[in-house]
XYZ file of C-alpha atoms in Angstrom:
346
model
C 124.891 178.978 6.566
C 124.924 179.723 2.926
C 128.499 179.912 1.535
C 129.692 181.321 -1.717
C 132.258 180.239 -4.279
C 135.855 180.623 -3.405
C 136.824 184.204 -2.932
C 137.935 185.780 -6.175
C 136.401 183.197 -8.449
C 133.737 185.227 -10.061
C 131.113 183.494 -12.378
C 128.890 185.000 -14.923
C 127.490 187.152 -16.117
C 124.163 185.676 -17.426
C 122.732 186.055 -20.850
C 119.016 186.851 -20.912
C 116.568 184.772 -22.963
C 112.727 184.641 -23.053
C 112.436 182.740 -19.764
C 114.994 184.408 -17.531
C 118.629 184.634 -17.207
C 121.070 181.969 -18.365
C 124.400 180.975 -16.552
C 126.900 178.867 -18.422
C 129.930 176.900 -17.245
C 130.946 174.475 -14.399
C 129.368 176.783 -11.683
C 126.041 176.392 -13.177
C 125.673 172.780 -12.130
C 127.126 173.339 -8.722
C 124.661 176.032 -7.856
C 121.747 173.632 -8.561
C 123.366 170.568 -7.021
C 124.301 172.161 -3.756
C 121.696 174.888 -3.205
C 118.710 174.115 -5.413
C 119.126 177.491 -7.371
C 117.518 177.929 -10.800
C 116.449 175.235 -13.457
C 119.101 172.946 -15.149
C 119.328 173.364 -18.891
C 121.308 171.233 -21.398
C 124.819 171.971 -22.142
C 125.748 172.858 -18.564
C 123.701 175.894 -18.397
C 121.291 177.213 -15.523
C 118.165 179.331 -15.849
C 117.740 181.980 -13.163
C 115.123 184.371 -12.255
C 116.076 187.967 -11.471
C 115.847 187.367 -7.649
C 118.104 184.496 -8.081
C 120.470 186.508 -10.175
C 120.665 189.289 -7.403
C 121.020 186.666 -4.707
C 123.956 184.853 -6.353
C 125.439 188.359 -7.135
C 125.463 188.951 -3.331
C 126.434 185.464 -2.005
C 127.987 183.419 -5.026
C 130.240 185.869 -6.650
C 127.999 186.087 -9.761
C 128.892 189.031 -12.051
C 126.172 191.279 -13.085
C 126.172 193.259 -16.231
C 126.422 197.051 -16.099
C 122.995 198.652 -15.465
C 121.581 195.197 -14.841
C 119.929 196.149 -11.601
C 118.470 199.441 -12.612
C 116.998 197.954 -15.652
C 115.407 195.093 -13.789
C 113.880 197.416 -11.222
C 112.180 199.271 -14.179
C 110.660 195.705 -14.848
C 109.929 194.775 -11.346
C 109.857 197.528 -8.750
C 109.915 195.079 -5.909
C 112.821 193.104 -7.031
C 114.961 194.079 -3.857
C 112.055 193.184 -1.513
C 111.755 189.812 -3.213
C 115.282 189.123 -2.921
C 115.242 190.146 0.744
C 112.691 187.450 1.282
C 114.794 184.891 -0.384
C 117.921 185.950 1.415
C 115.981 185.636 4.766
C 115.615 182.069 4.369
C 118.617 181.071 2.325
C 121.362 182.810 4.299
C 120.640 180.637 7.473
C 121.029 177.647 5.139
C 117.367 176.779 4.238
C 116.932 175.580 0.764
C 114.307 177.400 -1.225
C 113.011 176.681 -4.607
C 110.685 179.131 -6.520
C 107.372 177.679 -7.226
C 107.633 178.032 -10.948
C 110.959 176.182 -10.807
C 109.479 173.429 -8.727
C 106.737 172.535 -11.321
C 109.465 172.312 -14.026
C 112.096 170.458 -12.078
C 109.718 168.026 -10.439
C 106.462 167.980 -12.425
C 104.770 165.439 -10.027
C 105.254 167.724 -6.907
C 102.127 169.519 -6.054
C 102.361 173.315 -5.452
C 99.477 175.188 -3.797
C 97.907 177.852 -6.219
C 99.452 181.211 -5.074
C 102.715 179.917 -3.419
C 105.856 181.893 -4.362
C 108.366 179.203 -3.191
C 108.761 175.923 -1.493
C 111.224 175.425 1.423
C 113.228 172.375 2.474
C 115.058 172.442 5.797
C 118.845 172.699 5.758
C 119.073 169.215 6.843
C 116.937 167.671 4.105
C 117.844 166.404 0.837
C 116.296 168.487 -1.907
C 115.915 165.579 -4.486
C 114.525 162.826 -1.984
C 113.312 164.782 0.915
C 109.788 166.407 1.390
C 109.330 170.160 1.441
C 108.682 171.709 4.923
C 106.742 174.658 3.863
C 105.230 176.771 1.146
C 105.837 180.298 1.058
C 104.401 183.710 0.038
C 105.955 187.065 0.681
C 104.130 190.386 0.963
C 104.793 194.017 1.709
C 103.923 195.218 5.128
C 101.269 197.698 3.716
C 99.452 195.166 1.570
C 95.799 194.595 2.144
C 94.788 190.997 3.528
C 91.952 189.130 1.870
C 91.305 186.724 4.782
C 89.246 184.193 2.881
C 91.831 183.806 -0.015
C 94.510 183.408 2.719
C 92.467 180.786 4.428
C 92.016 178.834 1.305
C 95.719 178.931 0.294
C 96.692 177.893 4.040
C 94.187 175.087 3.944
C 95.600 173.764 0.638
C 99.247 173.997 2.026
C 98.263 172.231 5.392
C 96.428 169.486 3.552
C 99.672 168.610 1.692
C 101.470 168.266 5.145
C 103.431 171.546 4.800
C 103.711 174.727 6.888
C 102.058 177.886 5.374
C 104.552 180.637 5.835
C 104.166 184.373 5.167
C 107.451 186.527 4.843
C 106.532 190.044 5.446
C 109.122 192.710 4.042
C 109.023 196.194 5.418
C 110.632 199.504 3.879
C 114.074 198.752 5.297
C 114.081 195.214 3.862
C 113.621 193.672 7.038
C 111.804 190.371 7.055
C 109.306 189.025 9.690
C 107.919 185.497 9.470
C 104.396 184.279 10.437
C 102.592 181.046 10.041
C 98.912 180.828 9.063
C 96.758 177.698 9.456
C 93.118 176.953 9.486
C 92.093 176.538 13.114
C 89.191 174.614 14.733
C 88.773 176.008 18.265
C 86.677 173.729 20.557
C 85.982 173.712 24.232
C 84.670 171.345 26.859
C 81.825 173.450 28.281
C 78.186 172.108 28.771
C 76.172 172.262 25.670
C 73.575 175.177 25.705
C 69.926 174.728 24.929
C 69.186 177.932 23.018
C 65.386 177.421 23.706
C 66.125 177.754 27.489
C 67.842 181.101 26.775
C 64.849 182.338 24.841
C 62.577 181.836 27.892
C 64.799 183.963 30.078
C 64.527 186.983 27.749
C 61.565 188.702 29.517
C 63.648 189.088 32.684
C 66.398 191.178 31.082
C 66.633 194.649 32.600
C 67.751 197.847 30.794
C 67.642 199.525 27.482
C 69.191 196.479 25.771
C 70.791 198.551 23.010
C 74.415 198.362 24.519
C 73.722 195.460 26.770
C 71.165 194.583 29.640
C 71.274 193.132 33.170
C 69.907 189.759 34.154
C 69.015 189.405 38.051
C 70.802 186.674 39.835
C 67.499 184.682 40.476
C 67.375 183.810 36.793
C 69.833 181.117 35.975
C 72.162 181.417 32.926
C 74.756 179.130 31.484
C 78.246 180.094 32.449
C 79.125 181.005 28.902
C 76.523 183.713 28.727
C 77.073 187.004 30.649
C 79.632 188.558 32.998
C 79.104 187.490 36.687
C 78.211 190.334 39.028
C 77.164 189.977 42.789
C 73.567 191.041 41.753
C 73.430 188.850 38.697
C 74.847 189.093 35.238
C 75.640 191.776 32.489
C 74.893 190.674 29.112
C 76.649 192.543 26.229
C 74.829 193.563 23.082
C 75.320 190.238 21.293
C 74.244 188.122 23.996
C 71.097 190.131 24.502
C 70.305 189.649 20.830
C 70.695 185.737 21.226
C 68.275 185.977 23.993
C 65.894 187.980 21.822
C 66.418 185.588 18.874
C 67.062 188.662 16.856
C 68.009 188.894 13.212
C 71.688 188.931 12.525
C 72.234 192.043 10.793
C 76.114 192.127 10.825
C 77.259 188.647 11.476
C 78.206 189.071 15.168
C 75.337 187.187 16.417
C 75.861 184.272 14.227
C 79.595 184.104 15.091
C 78.694 184.103 18.744
C 76.262 181.266 18.212
C 79.031 179.306 16.472
C 81.311 180.073 19.400
C 78.822 178.577 21.779
C 78.066 175.678 19.644
C 81.863 174.795 19.905
C 81.323 174.651 23.655
C 83.666 177.528 24.098
C 83.437 180.167 26.775
C 83.664 183.671 25.292
C 84.624 186.805 27.322
C 85.599 190.357 26.206
C 89.005 190.472 24.473
C 89.159 194.346 24.855
C 92.422 194.238 26.902
C 94.028 192.216 24.076
C 92.608 194.460 21.278
C 90.249 191.666 19.955
C 86.397 191.042 20.224
C 86.665 187.890 22.442
C 89.173 185.814 24.327
C 87.994 182.048 24.122
C 88.245 179.481 26.940
C 87.940 175.775 26.657
C 86.810 175.229 30.316
C 85.450 177.509 33.131
C 87.404 180.652 33.879
C 89.846 179.900 36.637
C 90.614 176.433 35.541
C 93.029 177.637 32.682
C 93.983 180.675 30.624
C 92.179 181.434 27.347
C 94.142 179.736 24.554
C 92.639 181.985 21.796
C 91.962 185.619 21.027
C 89.265 186.025 18.397
C 88.719 188.990 16.019
C 85.903 188.890 13.342
C 86.869 189.866 9.924
C 85.100 193.228 9.866
C 87.262 194.279 12.951
C 90.286 192.376 11.811
C 93.479 194.164 10.637
C 93.302 195.431 7.063
C 97.122 194.990 6.201
C 100.105 192.995 7.266
C 101.677 195.745 9.385
C 98.481 195.636 11.557
C 98.218 191.968 11.522
C 101.862 191.549 12.787
C 101.094 193.791 15.687
C 98.012 191.767 16.529
C 99.654 188.442 16.234
C 102.755 189.695 18.233
C 100.775 190.805 21.198
C 98.770 187.486 21.262
C 102.130 185.552 21.174
C 103.336 187.916 23.932
C 100.527 186.717 26.333
C 100.767 183.062 25.227
C 97.630 183.027 23.009
C 96.818 182.309 19.420
C 95.324 184.994 17.297
C 92.401 184.011 15.204
C 90.374 185.731 12.583
C 86.751 184.574 12.072
C 84.934 184.837 8.809
C 82.284 183.114 6.742
C 82.874 181.000 3.613
C 79.679 179.567 2.028
C 77.718 180.371 5.168
C 80.080 178.443 7.410
C 82.189 180.056 10.018
C 85.976 179.484 9.477
C 88.959 180.498 11.755
C 92.451 181.265 10.588
C 95.424 181.343 13.038
C 98.227 183.702 12.600
C 101.166 182.894 14.780
C 104.890 183.586 15.108
C 106.932 180.457 14.540
C 109.416 179.036 16.970
C 112.609 180.934 17.131
C 114.320 178.484 14.907
C 111.886 179.033 12.216
C 111.876 182.873 12.238
C 113.386 183.926 8.912
C 114.371 187.627 9.239
C 116.367 189.833 7.231
C 119.930 189.194 8.128
C 120.946 192.720 7.460
C 118.971 193.912 10.653
């Protein structure tokens, strides 16, 4: 747990320069050595960013000049929310270094494009240990760009770190999620698409919202919902049998799912397009819930609800989208309890 300086021993205030706020005196070096706060400067000084100043005011007895906060909020309206994200990790004892500070303190350390901070676990040595995670923070109403989020998560994961997103709500409450590129794969028999095309004339029904296949026509287990009289195929499955043009991407996505030897079934009960099985239904539960990008949440508040629901039924929530004509999947998950950085004020 983060600890402040001895009660009554105030430090500061800081003096502004072109790069931030400078703290002078013995406390400056202690703040960096013990907590990794700021950037050390010559003459026993420490350069702080506004969120670090506010954090130190709350937890390190750092004095602030009169009207400092109101003036800073004019410059950065989200300073309080950024500080809430910083507090959520630092108060439990994690060591957090802002990304811009990392590049100046340790130029050889690689920081992924778009990261706000790097996190070291409380038991790790900041100078010799490896960062456990890279972090971004967002407001709950902010829109999600799934392709960009995937690229960031892929870069972070390639560096052996956890990609963490801290979502800050209007009450300064913080919720933590992890994002990582996923490669869902099953163990179902491979499907011969040419054989499927041969069964297309046997479909019964209007076909616009699905069709029926009599039981005397054999289809792979991955295709259709079993009924006593045969199988019901949804619209996308019908289009695959028709070898139809892929107008909105869903047929292409279903083909990719089948190529991965997964067994797809409706995810309606879970608020997604599909639930995905590795093996036959009955042998195990579906590990994944998949939502195409065009049906996926548009902001972080919606995404949190979707991922929380998936977590509650012990499944992984996936968003599927194309990058350079290749289907990619991004998992959004709640971390284990010991890694859930939340606003300590709530």
